[in-house]
Coordinates of C-alpha atoms and ligand atoms in Angstrom, one line a residue:
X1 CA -6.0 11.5 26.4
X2 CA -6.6 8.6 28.8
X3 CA -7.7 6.0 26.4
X4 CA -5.9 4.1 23.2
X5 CA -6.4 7.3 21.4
X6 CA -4.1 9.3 22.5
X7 CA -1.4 6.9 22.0
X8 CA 0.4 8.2 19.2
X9 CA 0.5 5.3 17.0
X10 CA -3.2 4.7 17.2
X11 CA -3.4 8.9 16.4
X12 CA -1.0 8.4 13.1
X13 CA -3.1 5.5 11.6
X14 CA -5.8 7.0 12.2
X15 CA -5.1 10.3 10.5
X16 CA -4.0 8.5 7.6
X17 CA -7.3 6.9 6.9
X18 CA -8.6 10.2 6.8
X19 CA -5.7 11.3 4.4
X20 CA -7.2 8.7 2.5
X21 CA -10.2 9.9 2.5
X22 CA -9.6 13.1 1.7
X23 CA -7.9 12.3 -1.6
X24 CA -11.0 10.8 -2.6
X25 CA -9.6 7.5 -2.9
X26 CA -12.2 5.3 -0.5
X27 CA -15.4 5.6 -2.2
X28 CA -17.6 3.2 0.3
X29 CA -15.4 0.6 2.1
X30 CA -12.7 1.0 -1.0
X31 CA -9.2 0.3 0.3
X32 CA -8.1 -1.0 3.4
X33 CA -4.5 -0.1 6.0
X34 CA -2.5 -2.7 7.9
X35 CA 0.4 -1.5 10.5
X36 CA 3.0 -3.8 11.6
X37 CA 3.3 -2.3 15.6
X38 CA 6.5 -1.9 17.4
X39 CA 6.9 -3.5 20.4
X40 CA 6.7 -0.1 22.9
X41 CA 3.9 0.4 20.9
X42 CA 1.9 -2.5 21.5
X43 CA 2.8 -2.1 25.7
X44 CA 1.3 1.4 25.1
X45 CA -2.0 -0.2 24.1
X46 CA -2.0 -3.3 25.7
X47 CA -4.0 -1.6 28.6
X48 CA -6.8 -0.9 26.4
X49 CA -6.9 -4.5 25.2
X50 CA -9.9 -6.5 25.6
X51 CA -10.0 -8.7 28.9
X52 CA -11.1 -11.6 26.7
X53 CA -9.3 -11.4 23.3
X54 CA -11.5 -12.5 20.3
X55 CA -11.1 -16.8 19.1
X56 CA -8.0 -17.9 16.9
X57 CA -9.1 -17.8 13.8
X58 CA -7.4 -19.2 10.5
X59 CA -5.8 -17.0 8.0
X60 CA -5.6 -19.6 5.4
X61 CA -1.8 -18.6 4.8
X62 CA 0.9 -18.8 6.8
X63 CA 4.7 -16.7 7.8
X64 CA 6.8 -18.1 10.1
X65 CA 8.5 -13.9 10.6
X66 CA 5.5 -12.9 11.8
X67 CA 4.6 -15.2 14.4
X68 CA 3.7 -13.2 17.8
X69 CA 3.3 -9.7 15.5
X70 CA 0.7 -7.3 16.6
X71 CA -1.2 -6.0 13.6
X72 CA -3.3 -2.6 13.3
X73 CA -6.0 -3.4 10.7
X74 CA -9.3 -1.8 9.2
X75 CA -12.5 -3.5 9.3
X76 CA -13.8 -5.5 6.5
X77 CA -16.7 -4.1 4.8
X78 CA -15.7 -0.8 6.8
X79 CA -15.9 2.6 5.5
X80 CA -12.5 4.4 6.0
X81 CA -14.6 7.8 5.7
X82 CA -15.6 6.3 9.8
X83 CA -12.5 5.2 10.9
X84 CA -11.7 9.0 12.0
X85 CA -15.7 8.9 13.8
X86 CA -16.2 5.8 15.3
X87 CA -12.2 4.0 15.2
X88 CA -13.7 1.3 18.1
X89 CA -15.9 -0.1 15.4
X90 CA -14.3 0.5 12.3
X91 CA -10.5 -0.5 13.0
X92 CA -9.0 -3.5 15.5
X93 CA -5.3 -4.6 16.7
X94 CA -4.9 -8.3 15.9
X95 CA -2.9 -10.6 17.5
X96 CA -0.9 -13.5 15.6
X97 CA -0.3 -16.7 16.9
X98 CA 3.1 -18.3 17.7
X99 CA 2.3 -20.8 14.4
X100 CA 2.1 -18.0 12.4
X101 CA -1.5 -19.1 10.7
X102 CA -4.4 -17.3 12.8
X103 CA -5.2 -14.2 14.2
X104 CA -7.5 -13.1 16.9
X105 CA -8.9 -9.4 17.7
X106 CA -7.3 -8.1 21.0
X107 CA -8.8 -4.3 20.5
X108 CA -11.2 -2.8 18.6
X109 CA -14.7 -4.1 16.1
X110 CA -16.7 -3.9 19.4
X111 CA -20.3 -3.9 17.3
X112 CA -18.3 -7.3 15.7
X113 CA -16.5 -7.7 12.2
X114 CA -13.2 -9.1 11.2
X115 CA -10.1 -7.0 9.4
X116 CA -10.2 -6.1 6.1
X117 CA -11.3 -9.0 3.1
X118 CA -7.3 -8.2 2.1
X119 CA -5.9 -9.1 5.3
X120 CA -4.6 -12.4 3.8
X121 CA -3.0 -10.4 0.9
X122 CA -2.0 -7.8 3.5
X123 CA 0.1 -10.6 6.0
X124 CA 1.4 -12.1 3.3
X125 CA 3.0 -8.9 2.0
X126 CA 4.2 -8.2 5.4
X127 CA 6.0 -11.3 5.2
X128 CA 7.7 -10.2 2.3
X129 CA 8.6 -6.7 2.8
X130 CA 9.8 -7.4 6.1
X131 CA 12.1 -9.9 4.8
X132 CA 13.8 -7.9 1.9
X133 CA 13.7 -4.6 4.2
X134 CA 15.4 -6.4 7.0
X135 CA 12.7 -5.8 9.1
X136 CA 12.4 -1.9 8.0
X137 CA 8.8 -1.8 6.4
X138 CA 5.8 -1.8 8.8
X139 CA 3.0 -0.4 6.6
X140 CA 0.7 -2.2 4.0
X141 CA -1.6 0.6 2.4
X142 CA -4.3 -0.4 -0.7
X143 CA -6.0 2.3 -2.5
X144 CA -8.8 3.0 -5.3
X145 CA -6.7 5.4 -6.9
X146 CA -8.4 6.6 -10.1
X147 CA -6.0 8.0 -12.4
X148 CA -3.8 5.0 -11.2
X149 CA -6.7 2.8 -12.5
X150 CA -7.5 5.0 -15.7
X151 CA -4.3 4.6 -16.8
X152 CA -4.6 0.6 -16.7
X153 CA -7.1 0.4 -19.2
X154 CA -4.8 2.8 -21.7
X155 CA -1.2 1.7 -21.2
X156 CA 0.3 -2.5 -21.6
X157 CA 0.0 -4.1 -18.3
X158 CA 3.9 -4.3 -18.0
X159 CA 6.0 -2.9 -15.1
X160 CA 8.5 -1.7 -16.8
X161 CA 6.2 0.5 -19.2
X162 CA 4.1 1.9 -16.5
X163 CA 7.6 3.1 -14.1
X164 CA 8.6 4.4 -17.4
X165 CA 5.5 6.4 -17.9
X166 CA 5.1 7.5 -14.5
X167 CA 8.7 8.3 -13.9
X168 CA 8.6 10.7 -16.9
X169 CA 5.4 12.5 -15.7
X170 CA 6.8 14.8 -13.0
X171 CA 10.5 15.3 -12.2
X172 CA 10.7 14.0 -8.4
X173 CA 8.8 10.6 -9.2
X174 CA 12.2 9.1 -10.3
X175 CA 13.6 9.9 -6.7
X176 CA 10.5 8.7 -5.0
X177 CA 10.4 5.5 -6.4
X178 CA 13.4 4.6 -8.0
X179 CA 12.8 0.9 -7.8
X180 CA 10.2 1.3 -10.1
X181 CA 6.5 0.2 -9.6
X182 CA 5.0 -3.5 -10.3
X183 CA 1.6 -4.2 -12.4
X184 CA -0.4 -7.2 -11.8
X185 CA -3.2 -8.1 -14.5
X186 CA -6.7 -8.2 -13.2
X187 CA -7.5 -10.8 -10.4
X188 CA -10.4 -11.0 -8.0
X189 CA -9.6 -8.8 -5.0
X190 CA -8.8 -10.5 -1.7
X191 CA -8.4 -13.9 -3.1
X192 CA -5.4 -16.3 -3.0
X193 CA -4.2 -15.3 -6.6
X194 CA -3.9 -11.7 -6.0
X195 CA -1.7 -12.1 -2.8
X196 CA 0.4 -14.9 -4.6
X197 CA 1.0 -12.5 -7.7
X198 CA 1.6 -9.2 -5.4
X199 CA 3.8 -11.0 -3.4
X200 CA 6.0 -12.1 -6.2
X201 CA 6.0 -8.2 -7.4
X202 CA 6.8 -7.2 -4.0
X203 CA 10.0 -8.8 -3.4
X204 CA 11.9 -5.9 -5.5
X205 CA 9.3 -3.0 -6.0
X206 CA 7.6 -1.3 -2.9
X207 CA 4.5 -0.4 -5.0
X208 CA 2.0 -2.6 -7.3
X209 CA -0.6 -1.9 -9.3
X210 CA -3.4 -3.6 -9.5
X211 CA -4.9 -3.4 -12.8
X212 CA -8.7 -1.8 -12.8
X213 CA -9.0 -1.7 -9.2
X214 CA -6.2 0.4 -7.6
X215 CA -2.6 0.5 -5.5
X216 CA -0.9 -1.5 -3.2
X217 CA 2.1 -0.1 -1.4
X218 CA 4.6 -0.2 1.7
X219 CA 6.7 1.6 3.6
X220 CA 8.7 1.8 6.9
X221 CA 6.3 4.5 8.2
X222 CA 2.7 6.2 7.6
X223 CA 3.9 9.1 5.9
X224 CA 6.4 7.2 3.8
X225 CA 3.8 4.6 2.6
X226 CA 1.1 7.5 2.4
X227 CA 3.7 9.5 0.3
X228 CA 4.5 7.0 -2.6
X229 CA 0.7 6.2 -2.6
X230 CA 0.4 10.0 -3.2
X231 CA 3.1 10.6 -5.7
X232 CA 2.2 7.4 -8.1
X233 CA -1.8 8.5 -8.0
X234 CA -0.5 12.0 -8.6
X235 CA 2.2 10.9 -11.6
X236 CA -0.7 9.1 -13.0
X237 CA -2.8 12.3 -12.8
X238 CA -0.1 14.1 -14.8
X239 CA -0.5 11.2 -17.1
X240 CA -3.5 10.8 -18.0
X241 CA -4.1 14.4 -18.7
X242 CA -1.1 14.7 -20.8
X243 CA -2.7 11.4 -23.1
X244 CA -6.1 13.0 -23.2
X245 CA -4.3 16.2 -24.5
X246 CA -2.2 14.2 -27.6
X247 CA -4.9 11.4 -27.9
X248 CA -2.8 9.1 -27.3
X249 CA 0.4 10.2 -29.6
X250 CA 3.8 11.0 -28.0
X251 CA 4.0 14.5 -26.4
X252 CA 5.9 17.2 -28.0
X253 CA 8.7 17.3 -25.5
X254 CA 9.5 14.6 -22.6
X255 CA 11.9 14.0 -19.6
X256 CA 14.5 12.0 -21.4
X257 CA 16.3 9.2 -20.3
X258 CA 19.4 11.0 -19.4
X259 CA 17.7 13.5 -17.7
X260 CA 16.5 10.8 -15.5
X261 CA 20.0 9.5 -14.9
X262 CA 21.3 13.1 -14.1
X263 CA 18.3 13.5 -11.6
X264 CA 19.4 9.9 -9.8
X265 CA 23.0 11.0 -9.5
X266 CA 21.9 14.8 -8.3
X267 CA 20.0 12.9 -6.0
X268 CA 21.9 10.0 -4.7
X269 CA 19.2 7.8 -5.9
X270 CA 20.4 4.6 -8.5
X271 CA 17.3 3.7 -11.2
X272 CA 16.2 0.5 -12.0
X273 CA 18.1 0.3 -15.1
X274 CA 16.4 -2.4 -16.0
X275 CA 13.3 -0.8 -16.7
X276 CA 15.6 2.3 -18.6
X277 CA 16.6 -0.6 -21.1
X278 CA 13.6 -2.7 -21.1
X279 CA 10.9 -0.5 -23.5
X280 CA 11.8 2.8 -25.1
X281 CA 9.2 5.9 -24.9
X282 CA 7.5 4.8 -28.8
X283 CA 6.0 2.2 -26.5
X284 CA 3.9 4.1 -24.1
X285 CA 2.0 6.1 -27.0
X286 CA -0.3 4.8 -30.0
Ligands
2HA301 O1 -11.7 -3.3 1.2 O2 -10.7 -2.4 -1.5 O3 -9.9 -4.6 -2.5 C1 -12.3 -3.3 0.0 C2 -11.2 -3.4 -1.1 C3 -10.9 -4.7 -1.6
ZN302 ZN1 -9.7 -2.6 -3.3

């Protein structure tokens, strides 16, 4: 395909939104996608760039390791349930400055817009995970995944209780995310707060929950990201049914602790330990 749609890149992020989608986890314009592109992969676009980019326009935060990064973005107030129909308008590569503080549209948003209300939040993690994954993570995914969210009015906003909960809900989840998965408490979406407090979460765990509203994950690649998003939404799934069932009280068998050890070695995967020795399974249940 002769046009920005057939370069793979733009094919894969695109497909991902409607992965999305198809979970059922972008009700309206719930949840937004940011992609760190590769250099060959912004040459591949560049031809379809706009022959007057978009104004410089503050991000209110600042990174000095992204300076000059090319960013993939959806729109805000977009519906990701369009992105797959009309990508032009609903998606945009921006452009960051060499201060590291702005960003301008190069492609995309031609009926107008801006990326998503989280893009602050977004950059900021990109800062971050690009730092502690020496460069390796590229992909900032956010989600309204409901079972994730159930769960956060049911179980103590902790990390350490929530890896614990979701490890022990289906065997691979431990080899998935063996880091373990970070909980923020309740913050107004796309404000300063939020991005400050992910952030901090996102320095050793690749995932965070964000309580009542949804997920926030990275990854090195779109399946990667799209992956974990699925696993943790899908643990909490297992979860949540499995509380409704007991009402709350411990189950009547469980993963245990050494199982979960045996399943780290078998796998060549080492577990937070942290979280192993930080709460015991009497303080998930009632
Ligand atoms: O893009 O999901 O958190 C809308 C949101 C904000
Ligand atoms: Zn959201």
């Amino acid at each position: 395909m002769n046009n920005i749609f057939g370069v793979k890149v733009m094919e894969d992020y695109i497909r991902m939104c409607h992965d999305g989608v198809r979970q059922g986890w972008h009700e309206r314009n719930g949840g937004n996608l940011t992609y760190r592109m590769k250099e060959e992969e912004v040459a591949e676009c560049r031809p379809y760039f706009r022959a007057t980019p978009g104004s410089w326009v503050k991000l209110g935060v600042e990174a000095d390791n992204l300076k000059g990064e090319h960013f993939i973005s959806t729109g805000s107030g977009k519906f990701l349930q369009n992105v797959g129909l009309e990508p032009q308008n609903s998606i945009c590569i921006v452009e960051i400055n060499e201060e590291g503080d702005s960003y301008r549209i190069v492609w995309g948003l031609e009926n107008g817009g801006r990326p998503t209300s989280e893009f602050p939040t977004h950059f900021m993690n990109h800062s971050v995970r690009k730092r502690v994954t020496g460069g390796e993570n590229r992909v900032i995914y956010h989600a309204h995944t409901p079972y994730v969210i159930a769960l956060t009015y049911v179980l103590p906003l902790q990390s350490e209780v929530f890896t614990r909960m979701l490890w022990k809900s289906a065997t691979e989840c431990c080899v998935v995310f063996p880091g373990g998965v970070g909980v923020v408490p309740w913050m107004v979406p796309g404000g300063p707060e939020i991005a400050k407090a992910t952030c901090v979460l996102m320095e050793k765990y690749d995932a965070a929950i964000w309580a009542f509203h949804g997920l926030f994950v990275s990854g090195p690649d779109f399946d990667t990201a799209f992956g974990l998003m699925h696993t943790i939404e899908k643990a909490a799934q297992i979860a949540s049914i499995a509380l409704a069932a007991t009402g709350g009280k411990p189950p009547r068998q469980v993963i245990t602790d050494d199982n979960l050890r045996a399943i780290g070695r078998e796998f060549g995967v080492t577990l937070n330990e942290e979280i192993l020795s930080f709460v015991s399974d009497d303080e998930l249940y009632c």
